[in-house]
Short mmCIF file of C-alpha atoms in Angstrom, two decimals:
data_model
loop_
_atom_site.label_atom_id
_atom_site.label_comp_id
_atom_site.label_asym_id
_atom_site.label_seq_id
_atom_site.Cartn_x
_atom_site.Cartn_y
_atom_site.Cartn_z
CA SER A 329 0.00 0.00 0.00
CA TYR A 330 3.07 2.27 -0.01
CA ASP A 331 5.14 3.64 -2.89
CA GLN A 332 8.41 2.38 -1.40
CA ALA A 333 9.74 -0.61 0.52
CA LEU A 334 10.87 1.33 3.61
CA VAL A 335 8.42 3.60 5.43
CA ALA A 336 9.23 5.41 8.68
CA HIS A 337 6.72 6.27 11.41
CA LEU A 338 7.70 8.60 14.25
CA HIS A 339 6.33 7.16 17.50
CA GLU A 340 7.77 9.58 20.06
CA ALA A 341 10.01 12.67 20.05
CA TYR A 342 9.73 15.09 22.95
CA ALA A 343 11.62 17.31 25.36
CA ASP A 344 11.05 17.58 29.12
CA LEU A 345 11.56 21.02 30.67
CA ALA A 346 11.79 21.38 34.45
CA LEU A 347 9.94 24.55 35.49
CA GLY A 348 12.36 25.67 38.17
CA ALA A 349 15.97 26.60 38.88
CA THR A 350 16.87 22.88 39.05
CA PRO A 351 14.85 19.73 38.35
CA ALA A 352 14.80 18.88 42.07
CA GLU A 353 13.27 22.26 42.92
CA ALA A 354 10.88 22.49 39.98
CA ALA A 355 7.17 22.88 40.65
CA GLY A 356 6.49 20.65 37.67
CA THR A 357 7.62 19.40 34.27
CA LEU A 358 6.49 20.56 30.84
CA ARG A 359 6.71 18.01 28.01
CA ILE A 360 6.71 19.27 24.41
CA GLY A 361 6.43 17.13 21.28
CA ARG A 362 5.04 13.77 20.21
CA GLN A 363 4.33 11.81 23.37
CA SER A 364 2.15 9.24 25.14
CA ASP A 365 1.28 8.47 28.76
CA ALA A 366 0.74 4.82 29.73
CA GLU A 367 -1.41 5.81 32.73
CA LEU A 368 -4.16 7.46 30.70
CA PRO A 369 -7.39 5.40 30.69
CA GLU A 370 -7.02 5.00 26.91
CA PHE A 371 -3.88 5.06 24.77
CA LEU A 372 -3.31 8.46 23.17
CA ARG A 373 -0.35 9.52 21.05
CA LEU A 374 -0.31 13.33 21.24
CA ASP A 375 1.42 16.09 19.30
CA GLY A 376 1.31 18.90 21.80
CA LEU A 377 2.04 19.96 25.38
CA ALA A 378 1.67 18.15 28.71
CA TYR A 379 2.31 19.48 32.21
CA ARG A 380 2.73 17.41 35.36
CA SER A 381 3.16 18.94 38.80
CA ARG A 382 5.54 17.58 41.40
CA ALA A 383 3.92 15.43 44.10
CA ARG A 384 3.42 17.41 47.31
CA GLY A 385 2.24 16.91 50.86
CA PRO A 386 1.76 13.80 53.01
CA HIS A 387 -0.56 12.27 50.39
CA GLU A 388 1.76 12.93 47.41
CA LEU A 389 -0.88 14.98 45.62
CA ALA A 390 -0.06 15.67 41.96
CA GLY A 391 -1.93 16.77 38.89
CA GLY A 392 -1.48 17.55 35.24
CA LEU A 393 -3.04 18.57 31.97
CA TYR A 394 -2.34 18.13 28.26
CA ALA A 395 -3.54 19.49 24.93
CA GLY A 396 -2.75 19.02 21.27
CA LEU A 397 -3.61 16.93 18.22
CA PRO A 398 -4.02 13.13 18.25
CA ALA A 399 -1.08 11.65 16.31
CA ARG A 400 -2.09 8.57 14.32
CA LEU A 401 0.70 6.78 12.52
CA TYR A 402 -1.29 5.84 9.44
CA GLU A 403 -3.07 9.10 8.72
CA GLU A 404 -2.25 12.80 8.61
CA HIS A 405 -3.66 15.44 10.92
CA ALA A 406 -7.07 16.61 9.77
CA SER A 407 -9.27 19.57 10.56
CA GLY A 408 -11.72 18.99 13.37
CA GLU A 409 -9.32 16.90 15.46
CA ALA A 410 -8.28 17.81 19.00
CA ALA A 411 -7.28 16.11 22.24
CA TYR A 412 -7.01 17.52 25.73
CA GLY A 413 -7.57 16.49 29.32
CA SER A 414 -6.37 16.53 32.90
CA PHE A 415 -5.73 14.22 35.83
CA LEU A 416 -5.33 14.26 39.59
CA GLU A 417 -3.65 11.55 41.67
CA ALA A 418 -2.74 10.96 45.31
CA GLN A 419 -1.73 8.35 47.88
CA PRO A 420 -4.69 8.14 50.28
CA TRP A 421 -2.73 5.84 52.60
CA ARG A 422 0.45 3.80 52.62
CA GLY A 423 0.80 1.45 49.67
CA ALA A 424 -2.21 2.89 47.84
CA ARG A 425 -2.61 5.23 44.89
CA ALA A 426 -5.74 6.71 43.32
CA ARG A 427 -6.10 8.62 40.05
CA LEU A 428 -8.94 10.54 38.40
CA ASP A 429 -8.74 11.25 34.64
CA TRP A 430 -10.77 13.32 32.18
CA MET A 431 -10.12 12.97 28.43
CA HIS A 432 -11.79 14.94 25.63
CA LEU A 433 -11.33 13.92 21.98
CA GLU A 434 -12.66 15.47 18.81
CA ASP A 435 -12.50 13.44 15.61
CA GLU A 436 -13.79 13.60 12.04
CA VAL A 437 -14.90 10.07 11.10
CA VAL A 438 -16.65 8.78 7.99
CA LEU A 439 -20.06 9.00 9.62
CA GLY A 440 -19.52 12.57 10.82
CA PRO A 441 -17.78 14.54 13.58
CA HIS A 442 -17.50 13.16 17.12
CA GLU A 443 -16.79 14.92 20.41
CA ASP A 444 -16.41 12.43 23.26
CA ASP A 445 -15.60 12.84 26.95
CA LEU A 446 -14.23 9.95 28.97
CA VAL A 447 -13.81 9.97 32.76
CA GLY A 448 -11.76 7.28 34.49
CA LEU A 449 -11.20 6.45 38.15
CA ALA A 450 -8.36 4.05 39.00
CA PHE A 451 -7.02 2.60 42.24
CA TRP A 452 -3.90 0.56 43.08
CA GLN A 453 -2.98 -1.13 46.37
CA THR A 454 0.17 -3.11 47.20
CA LEU A 455 -0.35 -6.14 49.44
CA ARG A 456 2.56 -6.07 51.89
CA SER A 457 5.17 -7.07 49.31
CA ARG A 458 3.08 -10.07 48.30
CA GLY A 459 1.53 -8.52 45.23
CA TRP A 460 -0.95 -5.83 44.26
CA PHE A 461 -4.59 -5.14 43.47
CA GLU A 462 -5.93 -2.67 40.91
CA GLY A 463 -9.30 -1.47 39.70
CA ARG A 464 -10.51 0.96 37.06
CA VAL A 465 -13.93 2.16 35.98
CA THR A 466 -14.65 4.53 33.10
CA THR A 467 -17.64 6.47 31.82
CA LEU A 468 -18.10 7.71 28.26
CA GLU A 469 -20.44 10.61 27.58
CA GLY A 470 -21.89 10.23 31.09
CA GLU A 471 -22.68 6.49 30.82
CA GLY A 472 -20.77 3.64 32.45
CA ARG A 473 -18.37 2.23 29.86
CA ASP A 474 -16.21 -0.52 31.38
CA LEU A 475 -14.85 -2.02 34.59
CA THR A 476 -11.48 -3.72 35.06
CA LEU A 477 -10.20 -5.50 38.18
CA GLY A 478 -6.82 -7.17 38.61
CA LEU A 479 -4.96 -9.10 41.31
CA GLN A 480 -1.36 -10.31 41.26
CA LEU A 481 0.14 -12.47 44.00
CA ALA A 482 3.89 -13.03 44.02
CA PRO A 483 5.09 -13.76 47.57
CA PRO A 484 8.76 -12.95 48.16
CA GLN A 485 11.23 -15.85 47.99
CA GLU A 486 8.69 -17.97 46.15
CA SER A 487 8.86 -19.02 42.52
CA THR A 488 5.10 -19.02 41.80
CA GLN A 489 3.11 -16.07 40.52
CA LEU A 490 -0.68 -15.82 40.18
CA ARG A 491 -2.57 -13.19 38.19
CA LEU A 492 -6.35 -12.76 37.99
CA ARG A 493 -8.12 -10.27 35.72
CA TYR A 494 -11.78 -9.38 35.28
CA HIS A 495 -13.09 -7.05 32.59
CA GLU A 496 -16.66 -6.04 31.82
CA LEU A 497 -17.97 -3.88 28.99
CA LEU A 498 -20.97 -2.19 30.59
CA THR A 499 -22.71 -0.64 27.58
CA THR A 500 -22.79 -1.27 23.84
CA GLN A 501 -19.72 0.21 22.15
CA THR A 502 -20.65 2.32 19.11
CA VAL A 503 -18.66 4.54 16.76
CA ARG A 504 -16.69 7.16 18.70
CA ALA A 505 -13.45 9.08 18.36
CA LEU A 506 -10.79 6.65 17.11
CA GLU A 507 -8.85 6.31 20.39
CA PHE A 508 -12.04 5.37 22.24
CA ASP A 509 -13.30 2.99 19.58
CA PRO A 510 -10.97 1.78 16.79
CA PHE A 511 -13.19 -1.04 15.47
CA SER A 512 -16.92 -0.29 15.38
CA ALA A 513 -16.75 1.58 12.08
CA GLU A 514 -15.71 -1.72 10.42
CA LEU A 515 -17.02 -4.42 12.78
CA VAL A 516 -20.35 -2.77 13.77
CA GLU A 517 -21.43 -2.38 17.39
CA PHE A 518 -19.68 -4.27 20.19
CA ALA A 519 -22.09 -5.83 22.69
CA PRO A 520 -21.56 -5.87 26.49
CA TYR A 521 -19.66 -8.86 27.86
CA ARG A 522 -17.81 -10.21 30.89
CA GLU A 523 -14.28 -11.61 30.62
CA LEU A 524 -12.24 -13.50 33.22
CA GLY A 525 -8.56 -14.43 32.98
CA LEU A 526 -6.28 -16.60 35.12
CA ASP A 527 -2.51 -16.79 34.68
CA LEU A 528 -0.29 -19.08 36.77
CA ALA A 529 3.50 -19.06 36.31
CA ARG A 530 6.20 -21.04 38.10
CA GLU A 531 9.96 -20.92 37.75
CA LEU A 532 11.39 -24.39 37.16
CA GLY A 533 15.00 -23.27 37.16
CA THR A 534 17.25 -20.37 36.28
CA HIS A 535 16.31 -20.42 32.60
CA LEU A 536 12.88 -22.08 32.53
CA VAL A 537 9.38 -20.85 33.44
CA LEU A 538 6.16 -22.84 33.08
CA GLU A 539 3.05 -20.73 32.49
CA LEU A 540 -0.61 -21.77 32.26
CA ALA A 541 -3.31 -19.25 31.31
CA LEU A 542 -7.08 -19.61 30.96
CA ASP A 543 -9.43 -16.94 29.58
CA ALA A 544 -13.18 -16.93 29.01
CA ARG A 545 -15.70 -14.40 27.73
CA ARG A 546 -19.48 -14.43 28.06
CA LEU A 547 -21.93 -12.02 26.46
CA SER A 548 -24.20 -10.23 28.90
CA GLU A 549 -27.16 -11.02 26.62
CA ALA A 550 -27.14 -14.21 24.51
CA ALA A 551 -29.29 -12.48 21.87
CA ASP A 552 -26.37 -10.16 21.03
CA GLU A 553 -24.29 -13.01 19.55
CA GLY A 554 -22.84 -12.30 16.10
CA ASP A 555 -19.73 -12.67 13.95
CA PHE A 556 -17.68 -10.40 16.24
CA ASN A 557 -19.70 -10.75 19.44
CA HIS A 558 -19.68 -14.27 20.86
CA ASP A 559 -18.63 -16.41 23.81
CA TRP A 560 -15.21 -18.05 23.75
CA GLU A 561 -12.64 -19.86 25.89
CA ARG A 562 -8.87 -19.89 25.39
CA ALA A 563 -6.07 -21.82 27.06
CA ARG A 564 -2.33 -21.22 26.74
CA LEU A 565 0.61 -23.29 27.98
#
């Protein structure tokens, strides 16, 4: 689909500027350029600006905001596109962290323009060096969108690790801004479902790990079954 054999895509290129006399004394950091943040509730590659304040106080309170154009590797910037948002995070108690996100995306899709707002609330808790628990819930345009829960147990000095994951799509996924919904334009609506995953790994030696994983998905309503909406089970060894 290209005119030449070698095609380059720029994934990230940014500069971080400490807003203070020295980085240690800076009130925050300004990032300029093509960037992404793995802690956002949805993946966003951004051409623009992002600011993050330094954590302060006994609860390590920090916040940030960002604005720019969504950078998509396989298409050029177009009119009517924009991305901006903000977040606030803190440590409510020892070993815990909570984060509140707001994301706003504007996109010109084949079926017309979209302006979508997503709000996400996430929580992490370490379990006394034995693992961690996490949870995240998001809303899209004021309606519950999805729920994710995770648990990892990896006791110190032991060679076994257990991971559990639960994910539920709460409402039917329809065409939205690309970052919120990359598939519905081609695969039609995505029906609500529940998905459970179990992953058990054990070290059998310095260079060998045995891993067993089981995953299953069930539609919330059996009548929603279709070519791209159906129950399944998967096992991996």
